[in-house]
Amino acid sequence: MSCSPRRVFLITIFLLGISTAALASDFQVAGMVVNAIDGSPVARCQVLIKPDPFGDPRTMSKPMTVITAEDGRFLFSGVAEGKYTMIARRNGFRVQPLNENEGLTSAVVVGPGKDSQNIIFRVQPSASITGRVEDEFGDPVANAQVSIFRRAPLQGKTIAYPRGRTAANDEGVYHFYRQPPGEYFLVVVGRPWYTQFAPYHNSLNDDSSARKLEDGDADLDVAFPLTYYPGTVDVANAMPVRLHPGERFVADIKLNSVPASHFATAKPAPEGSSRVEQSLATTVFSVEMNMDPALRIMRNDKTTDFTGVPPGHYILRHIRPATETPSDEMQQEIDVSSANRVEFRKTTEGTPVTGKIVLEGIDEPLRETMINFDKGDGHILAQAHSTPNGELAPFKLFPGQYFYSAISKQAVIKSFQASGAKVIGRTIEVGTSPVSLTVTMADVAVVIEGTVRSRDGKPICGALVVAIPEDPEHNHNIFRRDQTDTDGAYMLKVVMPGKYMLVAIEDAGDLEWSNVDVMRRFFARGESIQVLPGSDITANIVAQSAKE
Amino acid sequence: MAIPRAFTYVRLSLRLLFFAVFLLAAILVWPQTFDRIPGNSPSFARVSDSPIYTLQGTVLNSVTNQPVGHALVQVFGQTPRNVFSDSGGHFQFPNLPQMQTTINVIKPGFLQEGKGDTGGKIAQINVGPQISPVIVKLIPEAEIRGKITDKAGEPLDGVPVNLYFFLDQNGVQKKHLYRPTTQTDDAGEFQFTGLPGGDYLLAAGPSWKDLSDPYAPGSLTPFVYPQSFFPGVQKAEAGTVIHISTAQHARANFALPSGRTFAVSGSLVGGSPRNSFLQFVNTSGQEISIVQRREGLEGFRARLSAGPALIKAHSTDQQGNHFYGQSEVDVSSDLRGLRIAMEQVEIPVIVQRESSPAPNEERDAPPSLNLISLDPAHPDTSSQVTGEPGNWNHSINNIEFGRYRVQVNVTPQWYAESVTYGGVNLISEPLVVGPGGSQSIQIRLVRRTK
């Protein structure tokens, strides 16, 4: 039997394929886990690698876990070529991915010519804040709601943002653990323990009788105002907790009771409405916080009685369910005084908004699309839903400036026009006049990718890459950023057409990457690029150091 | 000698005047005198036609006899009244009308009624001329604190900790969850406060500390700290009971043994898989599934810690019929291809009365059955009364295989003369429920003689 040259060629290709497949699983991932504070090796730490969410799991290794040796070293053998997420966990440390920084991580890249055996994994020790919430008599405030705010860069700007909430136990003790080091504020709302034994003060019907007490009797109609650590109601006097890695900070908080107020919502539910959600909120570090300790009692006429309300400035919101059209939204700013008096300062009605979505250059019907409106912090305040014919379901926006963005599986926003409102960049300024939108959507977004190297040409792992748009103030939500992997590669996805400054920064840490005043010093050695619709870009950049 | 009429008037007026002065002095002096002596006799005053009284008392710690300040003291009359005790524990309610009332005292850190004791409550006080000062003793709460570590002594954070107490149910000692689960903090510490004295059992875990995909087969060795009972044993029966007395502060530190978990997978057969749920328990009835996932309508996958396990499957069809199946396994390696067959488990309850019910008894509630499980791996259950009024026959249809002590609840006019299941007398023998169909429970009720 002879073997034709064609058959020999095919067999050779087949054998090469087998050999390549064998080699593809013969890589090693190795390195050392060290304490980020002092660089000491971390023994008995679990290290996991698993396929990167954007990799092809069929050709990559299954998840693997190893435990570091006494010298902190770890080794994975027989790893297939590909991109992996690496995570470490150990008691006393937060669960953390490699080079975690504000939501970004570095992937471990495995393959020919890739250095995956010298990984230094710096793990941050856990820190915690614990304390006791007590009243002016030293009694614990059980079930007090303690909120923690972290002051750190978020979306590239340093702000105090909420990081969690917990309830104090019967002893008034609360814990926030596995916290990264940084600066924190603590805010507490709670109810005096004895108020739960007070009868309901129906002061709305008969104000005079509400606080009529027998001589010498205890006044149980009191409330705790929203209080900041260590026991102040004034945010200006709030004391920050500076939490160091590995620290257990004890922050006891004292609450002082004040006479409570009561009021009824001024606006009943509209005719024909099944219900209107009425909620009471206050603002803490620009974030709305519901006043849970206040009691709400719905009346038959669909107004709501609020009772046990501490004095303060509140936002009273009336929201009709979105299932009922037209949706009805109204908010009132109110001042509640200790004298059981409520002043409705400002009533704001939502401005009606209509509009349509035009799909450009895409030969298929419009699929479900949402247009979101936020204040630049990513917290969506309104959402417009498309209908099958391209119209937007009518909705309301309170007057003010918003950033707009879209959620769509088909396209991105190419242009955004509004009658009755002012559009600058990715912002819209809404007044009291009805607004009509025309949103044109097309497949114009691109990918920018490349490698970040040091000045001597070595790939840099863990560098921050930022694309800063022109007129950043009005284009805050089209900043794009990534962090380089172990081979120095980065990829910026869904980049909108326009002009950008592209920079790569080592040791970025808490850098305010969306603050142009902070970033301007990197522009001179950055790359100015023009993104054209649909044209992907490759851009290799030289890293700059944030420490320079 | 005749007394002049005018002189008689003068003597009468003097007597009235003397009496009036005496009465006025009594009103003015009496309350002031006793107000200066806290804890002495009550005050009495007449403001209008109805007399009013002052109720005084002292709040004390029942263990130390120290006064308890800023305790909320309540009396319940036509309108409830509230005062706080002062720093000496004293309180008083002035201006009370004559009445019978109760006193309730509440203070954080002390037991309240309904929390396992009646501390802080005085059932009946007669407010009136004979009123005397009261002493209310508050019972301090007990607590259990502790620390959970691994075998190397390192604290384990985020570990769920449960506290159980014991209750006698018709002669069967059962353990019940006392409080919702708590979690250890970053120092491995946990605490249960506000406890009445008694016997407790403490459990910690399971805590799954592995990072990898729990379903991935092969090289993974996911670690787990399976649920363990104080002082670090797997079975509840082997756990040490913690006895605490009133106000006692106990510590219970223990190390959790770690072990590996195994993949278990299989399918459900019969029943109504669309409306089914699975439970993975050990012989103590504790959940041992670290994770579980359904695959399609019939398939399931889970990771279980090692040891004997019971996999229980329940389902309900559109007609409301209940189906049950179970599989006993001993997990020491990965297990695949398990089949759990579910079958309808319904035990009819036939009630026979010695005599016809009186017309006014027709709508009385039928007897219900409580089935107290004798096996910790299975829960208690009860019969479901669904029939028409007057029809006392019903059924038990939400029961797992196992052994149960049967308790018959019936209106006071009747008592159960006999309760049988096949040939088994359920008054003295347990009910044994297993696969393969069931018989009916026959109850014969006899009218009580007056």
PDB file of C-alpha atoms in Angstrom, chain A residues 392-533:
ATOM      1  CA  LEU A 392     -40.334  56.174  23.524  1.00  0.00           C
ATOM      2  CA  ALA A 393     -42.978  55.483  26.156  1.00  0.00           C
ATOM      3  CA  PRO A 394     -43.837  58.891  27.708  1.00  0.00           C
ATOM      4  CA  PHE A 395     -42.016  59.574  30.963  1.00  0.00           C
ATOM      5  CA  LYS A 396     -41.105  62.456  33.231  1.00  0.00           C
ATOM      6  CA  LEU A 397     -37.848  64.110  34.233  1.00  0.00           C
ATOM      7  CA  PHE A 398     -37.479  66.573  37.050  1.00  0.00           C
ATOM      8  CA  PRO A 399     -35.879  69.827  35.848  1.00  0.00           C
ATOM      9  CA  GLY A 400     -32.073  69.711  35.873  1.00  0.00           C
ATOM     10  CA  GLN A 401     -29.046  68.516  33.950  1.00  0.00           C
ATOM     11  CA  TYR A 402     -28.639  64.810  33.142  1.00  0.00           C
ATOM     12  CA  PHE A 403     -26.171  62.596  31.370  1.00  0.00           C
ATOM     13  CA  TYR A 404     -27.878  60.365  28.848  1.00  0.00           C
ATOM     14  CA  SER A 405     -26.827  56.885  27.726  1.00  0.00           C
ATOM     15  CA  ALA A 406     -28.433  53.906  26.021  1.00  0.00           C
ATOM     16  CA  ILE A 407     -28.793  50.196  26.673  1.00  0.00           C
ATOM     17  CA  SER A 408     -29.127  48.346  23.391  1.00  0.00           C
ATOM     18  CA  LYS A 409     -27.927  45.118  21.845  1.00  0.00           C
ATOM     19  CA  GLN A 410     -27.922  46.678  18.389  1.00  0.00           C
ATOM     20  CA  ALA A 411     -26.259  50.077  18.431  1.00  0.00           C
ATOM     21  CA  VAL A 412     -24.995  53.070  20.354  1.00  0.00           C
ATOM     22  CA  ILE A 413     -26.173  56.666  20.369  1.00  0.00           C
ATOM     23  CA  LYS A 414     -24.901  58.463  17.286  1.00  0.00           C
ATOM     24  CA  SER A 415     -26.822  61.694  17.815  1.00  0.00           C
ATOM     25  CA  PHE A 416     -29.204  63.001  20.440  1.00  0.00           C
ATOM     26  CA  GLN A 417     -31.501  65.928  19.651  1.00  0.00           C
ATOM     27  CA  ALA A 418     -34.104  67.535  21.860  1.00  0.00           C
ATOM     28  CA  SER A 419     -36.756  70.191  21.394  1.00  0.00           C
ATOM     29  CA  GLY A 420     -37.673  71.961  24.613  1.00  0.00           C
ATOM     30  CA  ALA A 421     -34.306  71.131  26.207  1.00  0.00           C
ATOM     31  CA  LYS A 422     -30.618  71.951  25.704  1.00  0.00           C
ATOM     32  CA  VAL A 423     -28.153  69.222  24.659  1.00  0.00           C
ATOM     33  CA  ILE A 424     -24.389  69.673  25.140  1.00  0.00           C
ATOM     34  CA  GLY A 425     -22.146  66.679  24.557  1.00  0.00           C
ATOM     35  CA  ARG A 426     -23.706  63.773  26.432  1.00  0.00           C
ATOM     36  CA  THR A 427     -25.819  66.018  28.661  1.00  0.00           C
ATOM     37  CA  ILE A 428     -29.353  67.359  28.452  1.00  0.00           C
ATOM     38  CA  GLU A 429     -30.665  70.326  30.431  1.00  0.00           C
ATOM     39  CA  VAL A 430     -34.381  69.924  31.131  1.00  0.00           C
ATOM     40  CA  GLY A 431     -36.601  72.808  32.246  1.00  0.00           C
ATOM     41  CA  THR A 432     -40.353  72.929  32.762  1.00  0.00           C
ATOM     42  CA  SER A 433     -41.322  72.875  29.051  1.00  0.00           C
ATOM     43  CA  PRO A 434     -42.338  69.529  27.561  1.00  0.00           C
ATOM     44  CA  VAL A 435     -39.432  67.820  25.818  1.00  0.00           C
ATOM     45  CA  SER A 436     -39.371  65.838  22.582  1.00  0.00           C
ATOM     46  CA  LEU A 437     -36.313  63.664  21.842  1.00  0.00           C
ATOM     47  CA  THR A 438     -34.936  62.226  18.629  1.00  0.00           C
ATOM     48  CA  VAL A 439     -32.276  59.610  19.334  1.00  0.00           C
ATOM     49  CA  THR A 440     -30.348  58.287  16.350  1.00  0.00           C
ATOM     50  CA  MET A 441     -28.599  55.006  16.974  1.00  0.00           C
ATOM     51  CA  ALA A 442     -26.025  53.278  14.791  1.00  0.00           C
ATOM     52  CA  ASP A 443     -23.240  50.713  14.975  1.00  0.00           C
ATOM     53  CA  VAL A 444     -20.462  53.305  15.188  1.00  0.00           C
ATOM     54  CA  ALA A 445     -18.572  52.268  18.352  1.00  0.00           C
ATOM     55  CA  VAL A 446     -14.995  51.030  18.004  1.00  0.00           C
ATOM     56  CA  VAL A 447     -12.345  49.154  19.975  1.00  0.00           C
ATOM     57  CA  ILE A 448      -8.966  50.679  20.870  1.00  0.00           C
ATOM     58  CA  GLU A 449      -6.356  48.145  21.844  1.00  0.00           C
ATOM     59  CA  GLY A 450      -2.611  47.873  22.139  1.00  0.00           C
ATOM     60  CA  THR A 451       0.280  47.296  24.523  1.00  0.00           C
ATOM     61  CA  VAL A 452       1.690  49.504  27.225  1.00  0.00           C
ATOM     62  CA  ARG A 453       5.439  49.373  27.624  1.00  0.00           C
ATOM     63  CA  SER A 454       8.012  51.077  29.756  1.00  0.00           C
ATOM     64  CA  ARG A 455      10.493  53.443  28.160  1.00  0.00           C
ATOM     65  CA  ASP A 456      12.913  50.544  27.786  1.00  0.00           C
ATOM     66  CA  GLY A 457      10.294  48.520  25.907  1.00  0.00           C
ATOM     67  CA  LYS A 458       9.162  46.049  28.587  1.00  0.00           C
ATOM     68  CA  PRO A 459       5.428  45.306  28.837  1.00  0.00           C
ATOM     69  CA  ILE A 460       3.861  46.855  31.934  1.00  0.00           C
ATOM     70  CA  CYS A 461       1.292  44.922  33.973  1.00  0.00           C
ATOM     71  CA  GLY A 462      -1.326  46.822  35.980  1.00  0.00           C
ATOM     72  CA  ALA A 463      -1.039  50.184  34.178  1.00  0.00           C
ATOM     73  CA  LEU A 464      -4.181  52.294  33.915  1.00  0.00           C
ATOM     74  CA  VAL A 465      -5.133  53.264  30.352  1.00  0.00           C
ATOM     75  CA  VAL A 466      -7.628  56.118  29.972  1.00  0.00           C
ATOM     76  CA  ALA A 467      -9.236  57.632  26.868  1.00  0.00           C
ATOM     77  CA  ILE A 468     -10.298  61.171  27.809  1.00  0.00           C
ATOM     78  CA  PRO A 469     -12.893  62.690  25.454  1.00  0.00           C
ATOM     79  CA  GLU A 470     -12.938  66.236  24.217  1.00  0.00           C
ATOM     80  CA  ASP A 471     -15.062  68.518  26.453  1.00  0.00           C
ATOM     81  CA  PRO A 472     -14.866  66.001  29.308  1.00  0.00           C
ATOM     82  CA  GLU A 473     -17.246  67.978  31.513  1.00  0.00           C
ATOM     83  CA  HIS A 474     -20.149  67.225  29.182  1.00  0.00           C
ATOM     84  CA  ASN A 475     -18.909  63.800  28.100  1.00  0.00           C
ATOM     85  CA  HIS A 476     -18.221  62.242  31.472  1.00  0.00           C
ATOM     86  CA  ASN A 477     -19.946  59.001  30.562  1.00  0.00           C
ATOM     87  CA  ILE A 478     -17.866  58.289  27.448  1.00  0.00           C
ATOM     88  CA  PHE A 479     -14.522  58.173  29.253  1.00  0.00           C
ATOM     89  CA  ARG A 480     -13.068  54.713  28.652  1.00  0.00           C
ATOM     90  CA  ARG A 481     -10.438  52.951  30.722  1.00  0.00           C
ATOM     91  CA  ASP A 482      -8.810  49.579  31.230  1.00  0.00           C
ATOM     92  CA  GLN A 483      -5.919  48.075  33.151  1.00  0.00           C
ATOM     93  CA  THR A 484      -3.148  46.192  31.433  1.00  0.00           C
ATOM     94  CA  ASP A 485      -2.791  42.431  31.770  1.00  0.00           C
ATOM     95  CA  THR A 486       0.413  40.572  32.629  1.00  0.00           C
ATOM     96  CA  ASP A 487       1.580  40.954  28.980  1.00  0.00           C
ATOM     97  CA  GLY A 488       0.935  44.717  28.974  1.00  0.00           C
ATOM     98  CA  ALA A 489      -2.146  44.437  26.716  1.00  0.00           C
ATOM     99  CA  TYR A 490      -5.222  46.599  27.134  1.00  0.00           C
ATOM    100  CA  MET A 491      -8.546  46.917  25.320  1.00  0.00           C
ATOM    101  CA  LEU A 492     -10.993  49.816  25.436  1.00  0.00           C
ATOM    102  CA  LYS A 493     -14.426  48.712  24.285  1.00  0.00           C
ATOM    103  CA  VAL A 494     -17.430  50.617  22.916  1.00  0.00           C
ATOM    104  CA  VAL A 495     -15.500  53.805  22.265  1.00  0.00           C
ATOM    105  CA  MET A 496     -17.704  56.508  20.724  1.00  0.00           C
ATOM    106  CA  PRO A 497     -16.506  58.479  17.668  1.00  0.00           C
ATOM    107  CA  GLY A 498     -14.727  61.727  18.511  1.00  0.00           C
ATOM    108  CA  LYS A 499     -11.420  63.147  19.691  1.00  0.00           C
ATOM    109  CA  TYR A 500      -9.620  61.609  22.664  1.00  0.00           C
ATOM    110  CA  MET A 501      -6.405  61.904  24.614  1.00  0.00           C
ATOM    111  CA  LEU A 502      -5.028  58.424  25.358  1.00  0.00           C
ATOM    112  CA  VAL A 503      -2.723  58.010  28.352  1.00  0.00           C
ATOM    113  CA  ALA A 504      -1.198  55.047  30.237  1.00  0.00           C
ATOM    114  CA  ILE A 505      -0.251  55.483  33.879  1.00  0.00           C
ATOM    115  CA  GLU A 506       1.672  53.233  36.249  1.00  0.00           C
ATOM    116  CA  ASP A 507       0.942  53.216  39.991  1.00  0.00           C
ATOM    117  CA  ALA A 508      -2.348  55.006  39.325  1.00  0.00           C
ATOM    118  CA  GLY A 509      -3.807  53.994  42.728  1.00  0.00           C
ATOM    119  CA  ASP A 510      -6.491  56.497  43.735  1.00  0.00           C
ATOM    120  CA  LEU A 511      -5.833  58.795  40.780  1.00  0.00           C
ATOM    121  CA  GLU A 512      -8.859  60.934  39.827  1.00  0.00           C
ATOM    122  CA  TRP A 513      -8.788  59.816  36.225  1.00  0.00           C
ATOM    123  CA  SER A 514     -11.952  61.699  35.194  1.00  0.00           C
ATOM    124  CA  ASN A 515     -10.708  64.991  36.636  1.00  0.00           C
ATOM    125  CA  VAL A 516      -9.107  66.796  33.709  1.00  0.00           C
ATOM    126  CA  ASP A 517      -7.165  69.116  36.001  1.00  0.00           C
ATOM    127  CA  VAL A 518      -5.518  66.059  37.540  1.00  0.00           C
ATOM    128  CA  MET A 519      -4.937  64.322  34.215  1.00  0.00           C
ATOM    129  CA  ARG A 520      -3.652  67.287  32.249  1.00  0.00           C
ATOM    130  CA  ARG A 521      -0.048  66.699  33.354  1.00  0.00           C
ATOM    131  CA  PHE A 522      -0.045  63.403  31.433  1.00  0.00           C
ATOM    132  CA  PHE A 523      -1.288  64.914  28.168  1.00  0.00           C
ATOM    133  CA  ALA A 524       2.120  66.019  26.885  1.00  0.00           C
ATOM    134  CA  ARG A 525       3.265  62.386  26.610  1.00  0.00           C
ATOM    135  CA  GLY A 526      -0.141  60.969  25.762  1.00  0.00           C
ATOM    136  CA  GLU A 527      -1.500  60.034  22.348  1.00  0.00           C
ATOM    137  CA  SER A 528      -4.079  62.287  20.703  1.00  0.00           C
ATOM    138  CA  ILE A 529      -6.394  60.160  18.599  1.00  0.00           C
ATOM    139  CA  GLN A 530      -9.412  60.712  16.380  1.00  0.00           C
ATOM    140  CA  VAL A 531     -11.937  57.889  16.514  1.00  0.00           C
ATOM    141  CA  LEU A 532     -13.889  57.490  13.285  1.00  0.00           C
ATOM    142  CA  PRO A 533     -17.185  55.577  13.179  1.00  0.00           C
TER     143      PRO A 533
END
